Amino acid sequence: MTDRDDWTVLHHLAYVYAAIASSDGSVSNDELEVFCKKLHEWIPEEDPEDLMSTVMQSIAALGEDKERGELGHLYRSIGAVAEDLDDDARTAALDDLLEIVAADGQFEPGESDLLRRIRQAWGADPTAEI
Protein backbone atom coordinates (compact mmCIF):
# COMPACT_ATOMS: atom_id res chain seq x y z
CA MET A 1 0.00 0.00 0.00
CA THR A 2 1.32 3.42 -0.96
CA ASP A 3 2.30 5.74 1.89
CA ARG A 4 0.75 9.14 1.18
CA ASP A 5 1.74 10.91 4.40
CA ASP A 6 4.45 12.92 2.66
CA TRP A 7 2.51 13.70 -0.51
CA THR A 8 2.66 17.26 -1.78
CA VAL A 9 0.04 19.03 -3.85
CA LEU A 10 2.07 17.91 -6.89
CA HIS A 11 1.55 14.26 -5.87
CA HIS A 12 -2.19 14.85 -5.50
CA LEU A 13 -2.35 16.66 -8.82
CA ALA A 14 -0.45 13.82 -10.49
CA TYR A 15 -2.88 11.34 -8.94
CA VAL A 16 -5.86 13.27 -10.36
CA TYR A 17 -4.12 13.47 -13.75
CA ALA A 18 -3.48 9.72 -13.64
CA ALA A 19 -7.11 9.08 -12.72
CA ILE A 20 -8.42 11.08 -15.67
CA ALA A 21 -5.87 9.52 -18.05
CA SER A 22 -6.91 6.01 -16.99
CA SER A 23 -10.65 6.63 -16.70
CA ASP A 24 -11.18 5.05 -20.12
CA GLY A 25 -9.48 1.83 -18.99
CA SER A 26 -5.83 2.51 -19.73
CA VAL A 27 -3.23 5.25 -20.04
CA SER A 28 -2.12 5.66 -23.64
CA ASN A 29 1.37 6.83 -24.52
CA ASP A 30 -0.14 10.07 -25.85
CA GLU A 31 -2.00 10.65 -22.57
CA LEU A 32 1.12 9.87 -20.53
CA GLU A 33 3.18 12.31 -22.61
CA VAL A 34 0.69 15.15 -22.10
CA PHE A 35 0.27 14.18 -18.42
CA CYS A 36 4.03 14.46 -17.80
CA LYS A 37 4.38 17.66 -19.85
CA LYS A 38 1.53 19.35 -18.00
CA LEU A 39 2.82 18.28 -14.61
CA HIS A 40 6.29 19.59 -15.46
CA GLU A 41 4.77 22.98 -16.36
CA TRP A 42 3.61 23.32 -12.75
CA ILE A 43 7.16 23.02 -11.42
CA PRO A 44 9.58 23.58 -14.32
CA GLU A 45 12.62 23.59 -12.02
CA GLU A 46 11.82 20.06 -10.81
CA ASP A 47 14.46 17.48 -11.70
CA PRO A 48 13.01 15.24 -14.47
CA GLU A 49 13.89 12.10 -12.50
CA ASP A 50 12.10 13.40 -9.41
CA LEU A 51 9.10 14.36 -11.51
CA MET A 52 9.01 10.90 -13.09
CA SER A 53 9.18 9.38 -9.62
CA THR A 54 6.13 11.44 -8.62
CA VAL A 55 4.30 10.33 -11.78
CA MET A 56 5.12 6.67 -11.17
CA GLN A 57 4.12 6.89 -7.49
CA SER A 58 0.77 8.38 -8.44
CA ILE A 59 0.10 5.80 -11.15
CA ALA A 60 1.09 2.94 -8.83
CA ALA A 61 -1.10 4.30 -6.02
CA LEU A 62 -4.03 4.66 -8.42
CA GLY A 63 -3.53 1.09 -9.64
CA GLU A 64 -3.55 -0.22 -6.06
CA ASP A 65 -6.67 1.78 -5.29
CA LYS A 66 -8.48 0.53 -8.39
CA GLU A 67 -7.61 -3.08 -7.52
CA ARG A 68 -9.18 -2.61 -4.07
CA GLY A 69 -12.11 -0.59 -5.41
CA GLU A 70 -11.01 2.32 -3.20
CA LEU A 71 -12.25 5.69 -4.47
CA GLY A 72 -11.65 7.61 -1.25
CA HIS A 73 -8.06 8.42 -2.16
CA LEU A 74 -9.17 9.98 -5.43
CA TYR A 75 -11.65 12.21 -3.63
CA ARG A 76 -9.01 13.14 -1.04
CA SER A 77 -6.58 14.11 -3.82
CA ILE A 78 -9.27 16.15 -5.58
CA GLY A 79 -9.96 17.87 -2.25
CA ALA A 80 -6.26 18.47 -1.53
CA VAL A 81 -5.84 20.17 -4.89
CA ALA A 82 -8.98 22.26 -4.27
CA GLU A 83 -7.59 23.43 -0.94
CA ASP A 84 -4.05 24.16 -2.13
CA LEU A 85 -4.71 25.86 -5.47
CA ASP A 86 -6.46 29.16 -6.02
CA ASP A 87 -9.25 29.63 -8.57
CA ASP A 88 -6.91 30.47 -11.45
CA ALA A 89 -4.66 27.48 -10.75
CA ARG A 90 -7.65 25.12 -10.52
CA THR A 91 -8.87 26.48 -13.86
CA ALA A 92 -5.42 25.78 -15.35
CA ALA A 93 -5.50 22.27 -13.89
CA LEU A 94 -8.94 21.67 -15.44
CA ASP A 95 -7.53 22.80 -18.79
CA ASP A 96 -4.70 20.28 -18.29
CA LEU A 97 -7.25 17.53 -17.60
CA LEU A 98 -9.07 18.33 -20.84
CA GLU A 99 -5.79 18.15 -22.78
CA ILE A 100 -4.93 14.81 -21.17
CA VAL A 101 -8.37 13.41 -22.05
CA ALA A 102 -8.09 14.66 -25.64
CA ALA A 103 -4.54 13.34 -26.14
CA ASP A 104 -5.61 9.90 -27.35
CA GLY A 105 -8.27 11.32 -29.70
CA GLN A 106 -11.12 9.64 -27.81
CA PHE A 107 -13.57 11.03 -25.28
CA GLU A 108 -15.28 8.28 -23.31
CA PRO A 109 -18.33 8.65 -21.01
CA GLY A 110 -16.25 7.71 -17.93
CA GLU A 111 -13.89 10.58 -18.66
CA SER A 112 -16.77 13.02 -18.93
CA ASP A 113 -18.30 11.84 -15.64
CA LEU A 114 -15.03 12.20 -13.77
CA LEU A 115 -14.40 15.64 -15.26
CA ARG A 116 -17.84 16.77 -14.08
CA ARG A 117 -17.14 15.57 -10.54
CA ILE A 118 -13.77 17.33 -10.47
CA ARG A 119 -15.27 20.55 -11.85
CA GLN A 120 -17.90 20.51 -9.12
CA ALA A 121 -15.37 19.79 -6.38
CA TRP A 122 -13.08 22.56 -7.62
CA GLY A 123 -15.86 25.13 -7.69
CA ALA A 124 -16.33 25.34 -11.44
CA ASP A 125 -19.84 25.73 -12.82
CA PRO A 126 -21.49 22.37 -12.01
CA THR A 127 -24.21 22.88 -14.64
CA ALA A 128 -21.81 23.52 -17.52
CA GLU A 129 -21.69 20.85 -20.20
CA ILE A 130 -18.44 19.14 -21.02
JSON list of C-alpha atoms in Angstrom, two decimals:
[
{"chain": "A", "resi": 1, "resn": "MET", "atom": "CA", "xyz": [0.00, 0.00, 0.00]},
{"chain": "A", "resi": 2, "resn": "THR", "atom": "CA", "xyz": [1.32, 3.42, -0.96]},
{"chain": "A", "resi": 3, "resn": "ASP", "atom": "CA", "xyz": [2.30, 5.74, 1.89]},
{"chain": "A", "resi": 4, "resn": "ARG", "atom": "CA", "xyz": [0.75, 9.14, 1.18]},
{"chain": "A", "resi": 5, "resn": "ASP", "atom": "CA", "xyz": [1.74, 10.91, 4.40]},
{"chain": "A", "resi": 6, "resn": "ASP", "atom": "CA", "xyz": [4.45, 12.92, 2.66]},
{"chain": "A", "resi": 7, "resn": "TRP", "atom": "CA", "xyz": [2.51, 13.70, -0.51]},
{"chain": "A", "resi": 8, "resn": "THR", "atom": "CA", "xyz": [2.66, 17.26, -1.78]},
{"chain": "A", "resi": 9, "resn": "VAL", "atom": "CA", "xyz": [0.04, 19.03, -3.85]},
{"chain": "A", "resi": 10, "resn": "LEU", "atom": "CA", "xyz": [2.07, 17.91, -6.89]},
{"chain": "A", "resi": 11, "resn": "HIS", "atom": "CA", "xyz": [1.55, 14.26, -5.87]},
{"chain": "A", "resi": 12, "resn": "HIS", "atom": "CA", "xyz": [-2.19, 14.85, -5.50]},
{"chain": "A", "resi": 13, "resn": "LEU", "atom": "CA", "xyz": [-2.35, 16.66, -8.82]},
{"chain": "A", "resi": 14, "resn": "ALA", "atom": "CA", "xyz": [-0.45, 13.82, -10.49]},
{"chain": "A", "resi": 15, "resn": "TYR", "atom": "CA", "xyz": [-2.88, 11.34, -8.94]},
{"chain": "A", "resi": 16, "resn": "VAL", "atom": "CA", "xyz": [-5.86, 13.27, -10.36]},
{"chain": "A", "resi": 17, "resn": "TYR", "atom": "CA", "xyz": [-4.12, 13.47, -13.75]},
{"chain": "A", "resi": 18, "resn": "ALA", "atom": "CA", "xyz": [-3.48, 9.72, -13.64]},
{"chain": "A", "resi": 19, "resn": "ALA", "atom": "CA", "xyz": [-7.11, 9.08, -12.72]},
{"chain": "A", "resi": 20, "resn": "ILE", "atom": "CA", "xyz": [-8.42, 11.08, -15.67]},
{"chain": "A", "resi": 21, "resn": "ALA", "atom": "CA", "xyz": [-5.87, 9.52, -18.05]},
{"chain": "A", "resi": 22, "resn": "SER", "atom": "CA", "xyz": [-6.91, 6.01, -16.99]},
{"chain": "A", "resi": 23, "resn": "SER", "atom": "CA", "xyz": [-10.65, 6.63, -16.70]},
{"chain": "A", "resi": 24, "resn": "ASP", "atom": "CA", "xyz": [-11.18, 5.05, -20.12]},
{"chain": "A", "resi": 25, "resn": "GLY", "atom": "CA", "xyz": [-9.48, 1.83, -18.99]},
{"chain": "A", "resi": 26, "resn": "SER", "atom": "CA", "xyz": [-5.83, 2.51, -19.73]},
{"chain": "A", "resi": 27, "resn": "VAL", "atom": "CA", "xyz": [-3.23, 5.25, -20.04]},
{"chain": "A", "resi": 28, "resn": "SER", "atom": "CA", "xyz": [-2.12, 5.66, -23.64]},
{"chain": "A", "resi": 29, "resn": "ASN", "atom": "CA", "xyz": [1.37, 6.83, -24.52]},
{"chain": "A", "resi": 30, "resn": "ASP", "atom": "CA", "xyz": [-0.14, 10.07, -25.85]},
{"chain": "A", "resi": 31, "resn": "GLU", "atom": "CA", "xyz": [-2.00, 10.65, -22.57]},
{"chain": "A", "resi": 32, "resn": "LEU", "atom": "CA", "xyz": [1.12, 9.87, -20.53]},
{"chain": "A", "resi": 33, "resn": "GLU", "atom": "CA", "xyz": [3.18, 12.31, -22.61]},
{"chain": "A", "resi": 34, "resn": "VAL", "atom": "CA", "xyz": [0.69, 15.15, -22.10]},
{"chain": "A", "resi": 35, "resn": "PHE", "atom": "CA", "xyz": [0.27, 14.18, -18.42]},
{"chain": "A", "resi": 36, "resn": "CYS", "atom": "CA", "xyz": [4.03, 14.46, -17.80]},
{"chain": "A", "resi": 37, "resn": "LYS", "atom": "CA", "xyz": [4.38, 17.66, -19.85]},
{"chain": "A", "resi": 38, "resn": "LYS", "atom": "CA", "xyz": [1.53, 19.35, -18.00]},
{"chain": "A", "resi": 39, "resn": "LEU", "atom": "CA", "xyz": [2.82, 18.28, -14.61]},
{"chain": "A", "resi": 40, "resn": "HIS", "atom": "CA", "xyz": [6.29, 19.59, -15.46]},
{"chain": "A", "resi": 41, "resn": "GLU", "atom": "CA", "xyz": [4.77, 22.98, -16.36]},
{"chain": "A", "resi": 42, "resn": "TRP", "atom": "CA", "xyz": [3.61, 23.32, -12.75]},
{"chain": "A", "resi": 43, "resn": "ILE", "atom": "CA", "xyz": [7.16, 23.02, -11.42]},
{"chain": "A", "resi": 44, "resn": "PRO", "atom": "CA", "xyz": [9.58, 23.58, -14.32]},
{"chain": "A", "resi": 45, "resn": "GLU", "atom": "CA", "xyz": [12.62, 23.59, -12.02]},
{"chain": "A", "resi": 46, "resn": "GLU", "atom": "CA", "xyz": [11.82, 20.06, -10.81]},
{"chain": "A", "resi": 47, "resn": "ASP", "atom": "CA", "xyz": [14.46, 17.48, -11.70]},
{"chain": "A", "resi": 48, "resn": "PRO", "atom": "CA", "xyz": [13.01, 15.24, -14.47]},
{"chain": "A", "resi": 49, "resn": "GLU", "atom": "CA", "xyz": [13.89, 12.10, -12.50]},
{"chain": "A", "resi": 50, "resn": "ASP", "atom": "CA", "xyz": [12.10, 13.40, -9.41]},
{"chain": "A", "resi": 51, "resn": "LEU", "atom": "CA", "xyz": [9.10, 14.36, -11.51]},
{"chain": "A", "resi": 52, "resn": "MET", "atom": "CA", "xyz": [9.01, 10.90, -13.09]},
{"chain": "A", "resi": 53, "resn": "SER", "atom": "CA", "xyz": [9.18, 9.38, -9.62]},
{"chain": "A", "resi": 54, "resn": "THR", "atom": "CA", "xyz": [6.13, 11.44, -8.62]},
{"chain": "A", "resi": 55, "resn": "VAL", "atom": "CA", "xyz": [4.30, 10.33, -11.78]},
{"chain": "A", "resi": 56, "resn": "MET", "atom": "CA", "xyz": [5.12, 6.67, -11.17]},
{"chain": "A", "resi": 57, "resn": "GLN", "atom": "CA", "xyz": [4.12, 6.89, -7.49]},
{"chain": "A", "resi": 58, "resn": "SER", "atom": "CA", "xyz": [0.77, 8.38, -8.44]},
{"chain": "A", "resi": 59, "resn": "ILE", "atom": "CA", "xyz": [0.10, 5.80, -11.15]},
{"chain": "A", "resi": 60, "resn": "ALA", "atom": "CA", "xyz": [1.09, 2.94, -8.83]},
{"chain": "A", "resi": 61, "resn": "ALA", "atom": "CA", "xyz": [-1.10, 4.30, -6.02]},
{"chain": "A", "resi": 62, "resn": "LEU", "atom": "CA", "xyz": [-4.03, 4.66, -8.42]},
{"chain": "A", "resi": 63, "resn": "GLY", "atom": "CA", "xyz": [-3.53, 1.09, -9.64]},
{"chain": "A", "resi": 64, "resn": "GLU", "atom": "CA", "xyz": [-3.55, -0.22, -6.06]},
{"chain": "A", "resi": 65, "resn": "ASP", "atom": "CA", "xyz": [-6.67, 1.78, -5.29]},
{"chain": "A", "resi": 66, "resn": "LYS", "atom": "CA", "xyz": [-8.48, 0.53, -8.39]},
{"chain": "A", "resi": 67, "resn": "GLU", "atom": "CA", "xyz": [-7.61, -3.08, -7.52]},
{"chain": "A", "resi": 68, "resn": "ARG", "atom": "CA", "xyz": [-9.18, -2.61, -4.07]},
{"chain": "A", "resi": 69, "resn": "GLY", "atom": "CA", "xyz": [-12.11, -0.59, -5.41]},
{"chain": "A", "resi": 70, "resn": "GLU", "atom": "CA", "xyz": [-11.01, 2.32, -3.20]},
{"chain": "A", "resi": 71, "resn": "LEU", "atom": "CA", "xyz": [-12.25, 5.69, -4.47]},
{"chain": "A", "resi": 72, "resn": "GLY", "atom": "CA", "xyz": [-11.65, 7.61, -1.25]},
{"chain": "A", "resi": 73, "resn": "HIS", "atom": "CA", "xyz": [-8.06, 8.42, -2.16]},
{"chain": "A", "resi": 74, "resn": "LEU", "atom": "CA", "xyz": [-9.17, 9.98, -5.43]},
{"chain": "A", "resi": 75, "resn": "TYR", "atom": "CA", "xyz": [-11.65, 12.21, -3.63]},
{"chain": "A", "resi": 76, "resn": "ARG", "atom": "CA", "xyz": [-9.01, 13.14, -1.04]},
{"chain": "A", "resi": 77, "resn": "SER", "atom": "CA", "xyz": [-6.58, 14.11, -3.82]},
{"chain": "A", "resi": 78, "resn": "ILE", "atom": "CA", "xyz": [-9.27, 16.15, -5.58]},
{"chain": "A", "resi": 79, "resn": "GLY", "atom": "CA", "xyz": [-9.96, 17.87, -2.25]},
{"chain": "A", "resi": 80, "resn": "ALA", "atom": "CA", "xyz": [-6.26, 18.47, -1.53]},
{"chain": "A", "resi": 81, "resn": "VAL", "atom": "CA", "xyz": [-5.84, 20.17, -4.89]},
{"chain": "A", "resi": 82, "resn": "ALA", "atom": "CA", "xyz": [-8.98, 22.26, -4.27]},
{"chain": "A", "resi": 83, "resn": "GLU", "atom": "CA", "xyz": [-7.59, 23.43, -0.94]},
{"chain": "A", "resi": 84, "resn": "ASP", "atom": "CA", "xyz": [-4.05, 24.16, -2.13]},
{"chain": "A", "resi": 85, "resn": "LEU", "atom": "CA", "xyz": [-4.71, 25.86, -5.47]},
{"chain": "A", "resi": 86, "resn": "ASP", "atom": "CA", "xyz": [-6.46, 29.16, -6.02]},
{"chain": "A", "resi": 87, "resn": "ASP", "atom": "CA", "xyz": [-9.25, 29.63, -8.57]},
{"chain": "A", "resi": 88, "resn": "ASP", "atom": "CA", "xyz": [-6.91, 30.47, -11.45]},
{"chain": "A", "resi": 89, "resn": "ALA", "atom": "CA", "xyz": [-4.66, 27.48, -10.75]},
{"chain": "A", "resi": 90, "resn": "ARG", "atom": "CA", "xyz": [-7.65, 25.12, -10.52]},
{"chain": "A", "resi": 91, "resn": "THR", "atom": "CA", "xyz": [-8.87, 26.48, -13.86]},
{"chain": "A", "resi": 92, "resn": "ALA", "atom": "CA", "xyz": [-5.42, 25.78, -15.35]},
{"chain": "A", "resi": 93, "resn": "ALA", "atom": "CA", "xyz": [-5.50, 22.27, -13.89]},
{"chain": "A", "resi": 94, "resn": "LEU", "atom": "CA", "xyz": [-8.94, 21.67, -15.44]},
{"chain": "A", "resi": 95, "resn": "ASP", "atom": "CA", "xyz": [-7.53, 22.80, -18.79]},
{"chain": "A", "resi": 96, "resn": "ASP", "atom": "CA", "xyz": [-4.70, 20.28, -18.29]},
{"chain": "A", "resi": 97, "resn": "LEU", "atom": "CA", "xyz": [-7.25, 17.53, -17.60]},
{"chain": "A", "resi": 98, "resn": "LEU", "atom": "CA", "xyz": [-9.07, 18.33, -20.84]},
{"chain": "A", "resi": 99, "resn": "GLU", "atom": "CA", "xyz": [-5.79, 18.15, -22.78]},
{"chain": "A", "resi": 100, "resn": "ILE", "atom": "CA", "xyz": [-4.93, 14.81, -21.17]},
{"chain": "A", "resi": 101, "resn": "VAL", "atom": "CA", "xyz": [-8.37, 13.41, -22.05]},
{"chain": "A", "resi": 102, "resn": "ALA", "atom": "CA", "xyz": [-8.09, 14.66, -25.64]},
{"chain": "A", "resi": 103, "resn": "ALA", "atom": "CA", "xyz": [-4.54, 13.34, -26.14]},
{"chain": "A", "resi": 104, "resn": "ASP", "atom": "CA", "xyz": [-5.61, 9.90, -27.35]},
{"chain": "A", "resi": 105, "resn": "GLY", "atom": "CA", "xyz": [-8.27, 11.32, -29.70]},
{"chain": "A", "resi": 106, "resn": "GLN", "atom": "CA", "xyz": [-11.12, 9.64, -27.81]},
{"chain": "A", "resi": 107, "resn": "PHE", "atom": "CA", "xyz": [-13.57, 11.03, -25.28]},
{"chain": "A", "resi": 108, "resn": "GLU", "atom": "CA", "xyz": [-15.28, 8.28, -23.31]},
{"chain": "A", "resi": 109, "resn": "PRO", "atom": "CA", "xyz": [-18.33, 8.65, -21.01]},
{"chain": "A", "resi": 110, "resn": "GLY", "atom": "CA", "xyz": [-16.25, 7.71, -17.93]},
{"chain": "A", "resi": 111, "resn": "GLU", "atom": "CA", "xyz": [-13.89, 10.58, -18.66]},
{"chain": "A", "resi": 112, "resn": "SER", "atom": "CA", "xyz": [-16.77, 13.02, -18.93]},
{"chain": "A", "resi": 113, "resn": "ASP", "atom": "CA", "xyz": [-18.30, 11.84, -15.64]},
{"chain": "A", "resi": 114, "resn": "LEU", "atom": "CA", "xyz": [-15.03, 12.20, -13.77]},
{"chain": "A", "resi": 115, "resn": "LEU", "atom": "CA", "xyz": [-14.40, 15.64, -15.26]},
{"chain": "A", "resi": 116, "resn": "ARG", "atom": "CA", "xyz": [-17.84, 16.77, -14.08]},
{"chain": "A", "resi": 117, "resn": "ARG", "atom": "CA", "xyz": [-17.14, 15.57, -10.54]},
{"chain": "A", "resi": 118, "resn": "ILE", "atom": "CA", "xyz": [-13.77, 17.33, -10.47]},
{"chain": "A", "resi": 119, "resn": "ARG", "atom": "CA", "xyz": [-15.27, 20.55, -11.85]},
{"chain": "A", "resi": 120, "resn": "GLN", "atom": "CA", "xyz": [-17.90, 20.51, -9.12]},
{"chain": "A", "resi": 121, "resn": "ALA", "atom": "CA", "xyz": [-15.37, 19.79, -6.38]},
{"chain": "A", "resi": 122, "resn": "TRP", "atom": "CA", "xyz": [-13.08, 22.56, -7.62]},
{"chain": "A", "resi": 123, "resn": "GLY", "atom": "CA", "xyz": [-15.86, 25.13, -7.69]},
{"chain": "A", "resi": 124, "resn": "ALA", "atom": "CA", "xyz": [-16.33, 25.34, -11.44]},
{"chain": "A", "resi": 125, "resn": "ASP", "atom": "CA", "xyz": [-19.84, 25.73, -12.82]},
{"chain": "A", "resi": 126, "resn": "PRO", "atom": "CA", "xyz": [-21.49, 22.37, -12.01]},
{"chain": "A", "resi": 127, "resn": "THR", "atom": "CA", "xyz": [-24.21, 22.88, -14.64]},
{"chain": "A", "resi": 128, "resn": "ALA", "atom": "CA", "xyz": [-21.81, 23.52, -17.52]},
{"chain": "A", "resi": 129, "resn": "GLU", "atom": "CA", "xyz": [-21.69, 20.85, -20.20]},
{"chain": "A", "resi": 130, "resn": "ILE", "atom": "CA", "xyz": [-18.44, 19.14, -21.02]}
]
